mmCIF file of C-alpha atoms in Angstrom:
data_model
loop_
_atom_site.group_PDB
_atom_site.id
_atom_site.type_symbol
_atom_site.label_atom_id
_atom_site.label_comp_id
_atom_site.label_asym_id
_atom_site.label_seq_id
_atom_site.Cartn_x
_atom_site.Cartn_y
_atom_site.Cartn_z
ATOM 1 C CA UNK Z 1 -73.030 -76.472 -80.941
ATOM 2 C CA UNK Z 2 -70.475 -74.514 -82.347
ATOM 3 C CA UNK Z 3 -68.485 -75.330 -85.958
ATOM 4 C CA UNK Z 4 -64.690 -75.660 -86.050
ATOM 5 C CA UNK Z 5 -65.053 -72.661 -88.154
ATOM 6 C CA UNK Z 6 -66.281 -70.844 -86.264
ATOM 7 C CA UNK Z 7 -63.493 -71.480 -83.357
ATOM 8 C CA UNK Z 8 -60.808 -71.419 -86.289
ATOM 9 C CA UNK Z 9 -62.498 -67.495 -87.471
ATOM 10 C CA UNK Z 10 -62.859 -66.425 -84.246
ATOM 11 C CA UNK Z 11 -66.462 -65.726 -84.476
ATOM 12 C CA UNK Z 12 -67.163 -66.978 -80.579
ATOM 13 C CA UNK Z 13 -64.310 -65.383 -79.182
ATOM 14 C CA UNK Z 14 -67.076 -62.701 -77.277
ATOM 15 C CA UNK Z 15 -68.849 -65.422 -75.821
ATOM 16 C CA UNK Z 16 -68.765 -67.126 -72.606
ATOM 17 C CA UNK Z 17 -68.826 -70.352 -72.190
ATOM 18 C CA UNK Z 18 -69.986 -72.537 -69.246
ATOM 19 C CA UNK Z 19 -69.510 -75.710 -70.681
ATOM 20 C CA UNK Z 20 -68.099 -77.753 -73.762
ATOM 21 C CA UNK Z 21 -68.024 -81.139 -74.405
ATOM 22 C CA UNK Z 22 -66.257 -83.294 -77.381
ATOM 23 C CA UNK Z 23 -67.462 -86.129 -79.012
ATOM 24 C CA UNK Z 24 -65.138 -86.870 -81.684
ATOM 25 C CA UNK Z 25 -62.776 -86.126 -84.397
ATOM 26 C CA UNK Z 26 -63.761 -87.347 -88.010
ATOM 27 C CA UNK Z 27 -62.577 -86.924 -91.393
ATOM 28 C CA UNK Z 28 -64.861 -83.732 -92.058
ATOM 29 C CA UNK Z 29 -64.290 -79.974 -93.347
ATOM 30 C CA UNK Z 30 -60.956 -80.841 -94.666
ATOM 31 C CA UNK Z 31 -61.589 -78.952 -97.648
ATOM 32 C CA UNK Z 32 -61.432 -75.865 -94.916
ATOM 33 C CA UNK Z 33 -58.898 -77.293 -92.284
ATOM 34 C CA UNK Z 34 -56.875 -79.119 -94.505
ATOM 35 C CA UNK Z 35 -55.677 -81.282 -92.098
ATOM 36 C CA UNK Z 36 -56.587 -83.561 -89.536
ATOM 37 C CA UNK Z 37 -54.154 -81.493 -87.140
ATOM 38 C CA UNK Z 38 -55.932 -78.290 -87.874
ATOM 39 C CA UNK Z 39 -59.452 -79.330 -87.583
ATOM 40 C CA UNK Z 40 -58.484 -81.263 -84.067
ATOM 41 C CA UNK Z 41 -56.728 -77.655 -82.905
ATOM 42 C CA UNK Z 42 -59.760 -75.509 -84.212
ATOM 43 C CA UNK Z 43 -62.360 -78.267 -81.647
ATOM 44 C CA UNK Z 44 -59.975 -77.985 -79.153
ATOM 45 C CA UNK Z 45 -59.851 -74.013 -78.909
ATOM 46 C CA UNK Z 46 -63.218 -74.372 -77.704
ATOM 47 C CA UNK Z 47 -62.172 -76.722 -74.937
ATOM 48 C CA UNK Z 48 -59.704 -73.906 -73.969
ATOM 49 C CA UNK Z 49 -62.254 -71.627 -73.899
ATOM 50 C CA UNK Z 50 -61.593 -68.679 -70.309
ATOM 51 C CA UNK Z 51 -63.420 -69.458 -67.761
ATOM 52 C CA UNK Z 52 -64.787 -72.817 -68.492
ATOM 53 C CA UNK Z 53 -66.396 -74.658 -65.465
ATOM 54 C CA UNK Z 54 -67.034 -78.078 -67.323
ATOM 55 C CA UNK Z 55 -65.646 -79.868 -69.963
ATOM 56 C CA UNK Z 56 -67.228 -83.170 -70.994
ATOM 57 C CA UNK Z 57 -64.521 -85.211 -73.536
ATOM 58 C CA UNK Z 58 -65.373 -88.479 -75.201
ATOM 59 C CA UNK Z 59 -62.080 -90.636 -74.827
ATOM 60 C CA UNK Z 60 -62.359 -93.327 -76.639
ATOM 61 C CA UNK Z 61 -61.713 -90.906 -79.702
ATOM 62 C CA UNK Z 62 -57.957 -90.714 -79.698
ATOM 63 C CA UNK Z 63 -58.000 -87.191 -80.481
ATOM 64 C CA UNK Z 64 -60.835 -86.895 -77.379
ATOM 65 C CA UNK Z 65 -58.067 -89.077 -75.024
ATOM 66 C CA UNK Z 66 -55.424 -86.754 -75.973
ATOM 67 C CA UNK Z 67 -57.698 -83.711 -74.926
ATOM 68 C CA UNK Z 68 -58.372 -85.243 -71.568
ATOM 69 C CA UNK Z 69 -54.588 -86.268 -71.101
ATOM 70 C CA UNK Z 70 -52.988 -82.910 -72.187
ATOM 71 C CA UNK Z 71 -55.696 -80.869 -70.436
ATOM 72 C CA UNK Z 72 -56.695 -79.905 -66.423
ATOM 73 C CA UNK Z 73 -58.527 -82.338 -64.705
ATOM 74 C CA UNK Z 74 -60.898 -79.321 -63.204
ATOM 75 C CA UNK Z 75 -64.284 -79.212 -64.242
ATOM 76 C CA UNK Z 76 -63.251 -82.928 -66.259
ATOM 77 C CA UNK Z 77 -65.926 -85.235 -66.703
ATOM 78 C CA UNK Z 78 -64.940 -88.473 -69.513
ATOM 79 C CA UNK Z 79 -67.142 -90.386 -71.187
ATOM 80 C CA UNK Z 80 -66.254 -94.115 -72.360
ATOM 81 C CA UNK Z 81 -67.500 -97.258 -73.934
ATOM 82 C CA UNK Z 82 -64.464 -99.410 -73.088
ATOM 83 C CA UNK Z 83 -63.450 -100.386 -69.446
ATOM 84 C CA UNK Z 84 -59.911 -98.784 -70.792
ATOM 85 C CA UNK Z 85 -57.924 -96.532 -67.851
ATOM 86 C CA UNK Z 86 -59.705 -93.494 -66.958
ATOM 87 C CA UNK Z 87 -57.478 -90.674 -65.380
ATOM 88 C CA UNK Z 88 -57.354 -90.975 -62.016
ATOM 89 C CA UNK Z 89 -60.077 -88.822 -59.833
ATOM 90 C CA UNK Z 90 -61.791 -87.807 -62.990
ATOM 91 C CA UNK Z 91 -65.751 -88.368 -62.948
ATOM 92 C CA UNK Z 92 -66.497 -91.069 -65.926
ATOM 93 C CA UNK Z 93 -69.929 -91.845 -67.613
ATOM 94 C CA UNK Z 94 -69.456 -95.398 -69.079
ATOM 95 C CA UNK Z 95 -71.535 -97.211 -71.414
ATOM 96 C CA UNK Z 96 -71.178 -100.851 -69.617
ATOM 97 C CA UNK Z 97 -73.558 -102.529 -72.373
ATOM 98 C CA UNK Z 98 -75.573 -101.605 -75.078
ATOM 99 C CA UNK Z 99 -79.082 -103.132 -76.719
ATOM 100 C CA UNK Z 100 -80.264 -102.389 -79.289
ATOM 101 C CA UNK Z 101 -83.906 -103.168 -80.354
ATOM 102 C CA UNK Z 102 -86.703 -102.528 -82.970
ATOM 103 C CA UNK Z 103 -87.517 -99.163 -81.076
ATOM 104 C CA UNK Z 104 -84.105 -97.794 -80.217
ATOM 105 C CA UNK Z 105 -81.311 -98.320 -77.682
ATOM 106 C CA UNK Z 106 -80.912 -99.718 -73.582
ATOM 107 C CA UNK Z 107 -77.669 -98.534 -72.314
ATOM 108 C CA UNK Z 108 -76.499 -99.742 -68.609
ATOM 109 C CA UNK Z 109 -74.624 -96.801 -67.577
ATOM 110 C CA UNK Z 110 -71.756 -97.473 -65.122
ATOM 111 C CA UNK Z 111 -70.707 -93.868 -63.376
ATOM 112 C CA UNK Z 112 -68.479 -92.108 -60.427
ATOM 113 C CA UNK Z 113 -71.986 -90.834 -59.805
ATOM 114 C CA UNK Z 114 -73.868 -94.150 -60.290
ATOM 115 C CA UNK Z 115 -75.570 -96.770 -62.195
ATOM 116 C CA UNK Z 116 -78.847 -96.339 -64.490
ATOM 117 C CA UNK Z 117 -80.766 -97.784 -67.101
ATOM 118 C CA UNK Z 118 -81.513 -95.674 -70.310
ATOM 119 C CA UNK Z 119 -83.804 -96.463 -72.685
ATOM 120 C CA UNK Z 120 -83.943 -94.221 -75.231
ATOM 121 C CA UNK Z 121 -86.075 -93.870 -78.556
ATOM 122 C CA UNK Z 122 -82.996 -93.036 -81.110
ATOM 123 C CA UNK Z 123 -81.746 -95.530 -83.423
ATOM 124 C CA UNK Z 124 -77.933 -96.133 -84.349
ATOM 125 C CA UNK Z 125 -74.644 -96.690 -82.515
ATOM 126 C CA UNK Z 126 -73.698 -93.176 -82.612
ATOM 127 C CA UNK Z 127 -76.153 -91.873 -80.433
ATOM 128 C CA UNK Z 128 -74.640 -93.835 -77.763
ATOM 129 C CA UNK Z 129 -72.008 -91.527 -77.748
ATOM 130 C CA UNK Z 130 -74.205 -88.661 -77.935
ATOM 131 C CA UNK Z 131 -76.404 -89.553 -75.043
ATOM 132 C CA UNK Z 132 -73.722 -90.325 -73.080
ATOM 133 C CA UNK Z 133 -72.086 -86.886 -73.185
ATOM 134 C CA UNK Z 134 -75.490 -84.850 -72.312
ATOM 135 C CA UNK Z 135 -75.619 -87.160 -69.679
ATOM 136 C CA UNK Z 136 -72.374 -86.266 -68.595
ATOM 137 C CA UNK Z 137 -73.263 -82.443 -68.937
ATOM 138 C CA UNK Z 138 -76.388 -82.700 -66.878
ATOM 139 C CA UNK Z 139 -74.367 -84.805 -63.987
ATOM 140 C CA UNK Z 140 -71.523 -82.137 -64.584
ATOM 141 C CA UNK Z 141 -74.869 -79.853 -63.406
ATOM 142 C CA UNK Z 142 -75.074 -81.101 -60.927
ATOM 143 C CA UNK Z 143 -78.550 -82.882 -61.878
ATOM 144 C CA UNK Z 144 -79.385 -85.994 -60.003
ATOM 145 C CA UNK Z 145 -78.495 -89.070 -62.403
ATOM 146 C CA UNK Z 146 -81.942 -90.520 -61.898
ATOM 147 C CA UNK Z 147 -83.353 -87.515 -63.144
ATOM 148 C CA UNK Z 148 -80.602 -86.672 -66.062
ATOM 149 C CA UNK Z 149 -81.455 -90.209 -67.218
ATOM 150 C CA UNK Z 150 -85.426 -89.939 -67.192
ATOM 151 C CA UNK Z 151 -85.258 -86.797 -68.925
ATOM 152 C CA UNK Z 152 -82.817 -88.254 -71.860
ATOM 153 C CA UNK Z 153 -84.923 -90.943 -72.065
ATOM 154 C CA UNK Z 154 -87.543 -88.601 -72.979
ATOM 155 C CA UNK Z 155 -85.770 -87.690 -76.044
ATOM 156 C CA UNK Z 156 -86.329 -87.781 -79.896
ATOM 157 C CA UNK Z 157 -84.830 -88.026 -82.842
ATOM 158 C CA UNK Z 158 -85.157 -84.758 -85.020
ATOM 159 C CA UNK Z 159 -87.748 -84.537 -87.861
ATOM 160 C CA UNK Z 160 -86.245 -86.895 -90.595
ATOM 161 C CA UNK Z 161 -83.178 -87.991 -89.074
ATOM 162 C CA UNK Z 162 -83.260 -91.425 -88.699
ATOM 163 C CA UNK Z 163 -86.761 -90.604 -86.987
ATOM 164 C CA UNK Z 164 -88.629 -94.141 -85.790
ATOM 165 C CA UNK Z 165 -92.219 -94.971 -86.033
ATOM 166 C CA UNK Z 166 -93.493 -98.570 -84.750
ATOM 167 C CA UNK Z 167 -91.199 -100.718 -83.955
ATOM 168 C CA UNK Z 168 -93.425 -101.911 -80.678
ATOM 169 C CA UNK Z 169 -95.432 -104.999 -80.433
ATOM 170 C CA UNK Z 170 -96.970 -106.041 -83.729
ATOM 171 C CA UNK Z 171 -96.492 -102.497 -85.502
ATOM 172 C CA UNK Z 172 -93.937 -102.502 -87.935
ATOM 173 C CA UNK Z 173 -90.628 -100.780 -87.510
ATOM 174 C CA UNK Z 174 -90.206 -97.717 -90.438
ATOM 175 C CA UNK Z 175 -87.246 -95.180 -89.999
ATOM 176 C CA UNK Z 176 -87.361 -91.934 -92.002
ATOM 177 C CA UNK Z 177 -83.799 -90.157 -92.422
ATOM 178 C CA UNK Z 178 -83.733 -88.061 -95.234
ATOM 179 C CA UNK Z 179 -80.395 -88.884 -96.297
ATOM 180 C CA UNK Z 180 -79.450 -87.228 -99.453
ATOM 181 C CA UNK Z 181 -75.918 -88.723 -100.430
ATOM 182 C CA UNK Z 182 -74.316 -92.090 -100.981
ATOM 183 C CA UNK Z 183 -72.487 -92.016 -97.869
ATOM 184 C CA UNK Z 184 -74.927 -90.698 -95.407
ATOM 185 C CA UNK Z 185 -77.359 -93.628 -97.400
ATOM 186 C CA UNK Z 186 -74.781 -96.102 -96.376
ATOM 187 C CA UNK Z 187 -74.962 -94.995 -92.962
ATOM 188 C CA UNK Z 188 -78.472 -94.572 -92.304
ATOM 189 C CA UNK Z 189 -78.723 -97.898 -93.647
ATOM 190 C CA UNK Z 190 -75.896 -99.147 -91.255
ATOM 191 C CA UNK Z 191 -77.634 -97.446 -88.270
ATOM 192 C CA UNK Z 192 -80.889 -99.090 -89.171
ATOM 193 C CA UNK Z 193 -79.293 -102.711 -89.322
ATOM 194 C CA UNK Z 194 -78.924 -102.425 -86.238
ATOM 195 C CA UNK Z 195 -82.066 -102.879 -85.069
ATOM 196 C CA UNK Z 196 -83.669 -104.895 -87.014
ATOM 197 C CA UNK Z 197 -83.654 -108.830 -87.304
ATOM 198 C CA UNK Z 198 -83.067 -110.853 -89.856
#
């Protein structure tokens, strides 16, 4: 992971990158960037980076589309929850349908390099996204999908963040996220809802 301030100061300009993949533009570091414009052109210098072999761009984010229309197709792999148009020839990883439960997420993935179940153990609608661009990085490796898929669904949340225990059977569900303002309450909260009944 590299921060847009990074790519804005120049402090990765030395390294090489194999492969970079965008999930999405949001309303953060504007107090740095000051705009949206300038935060979207500090995450896309990274997408620019020389001798890039894979790029992995998220495009149901407008900003994310824009990337993917603007850009080369080479080394293009998109990610997508909508059945939207997908640039022709480019490799997709789609999200065809989503479940969530009391013990995380089932995305049917729909892709130019197959079809797969993945369960995985992380709560909230974001990490849908997420897991479907390091699945599109580990297809982009040319890893077999069956096994990209198994090994993602091997995955866990990090320590406190929105970390599940129970949830299976009779045990109760409890969620630790050690959210520490109003907003990221709100959307731990949110994430939760998800999952839960009633």
């Amino acid at each position: 992971e590299v921060s847009s301030h990074a790519l804005d100061q120049g402090r990765v300009n030395g390294v090489r990158f194999n492969t970079a993949a965008f999930t999405n533009l949001t309303r953060d570091h504007l107090d740095y960037h000051g705009t949206m414009e300038a935060y979207g052109a500090a995450k896309a210098r990274l997408l620019a980076s020389p001798g890039l072999a894979h790029r992995v761009i998220n495009v149901d984010d407008p900003f994310g589309a824009r990337l993917a229309e603007e850009g080369s197709t080479a080394g293009l792999t998109v990610t997508t929850r909508a059945a939207a148009a997908l640039p022709r020839g480019v490799p997709f990883v789609r999200a065809a349908r989503v479940t969530p439960d009391p013990g995380g997420l089932i995305i049917e993935v729909q892709s130019s390099f197959g079809g797969a179940q993945l369960p995985l153990r992380l709560m909230g609608e974001f990490n849908v996204d997420n897991a479907l661009t390091v699945l599109a990085v580990l297809l982009a490796w040319n890893i077999p999908l069956a096994d990209a898929a198994r090994a993602l669904s091997l995955s866990r949340a990090a320590s406190g963040r929105m970390e599940v225990f129970g949830g299976r059977g009779r045990t109760p569900l409890a969620i630790v996220d050690y959210a520490h303002t109003p907003d990221a309450l709100a959307n731990a909260l949110r994430a939760a809802r998800l999952h839960c009944r009633g």
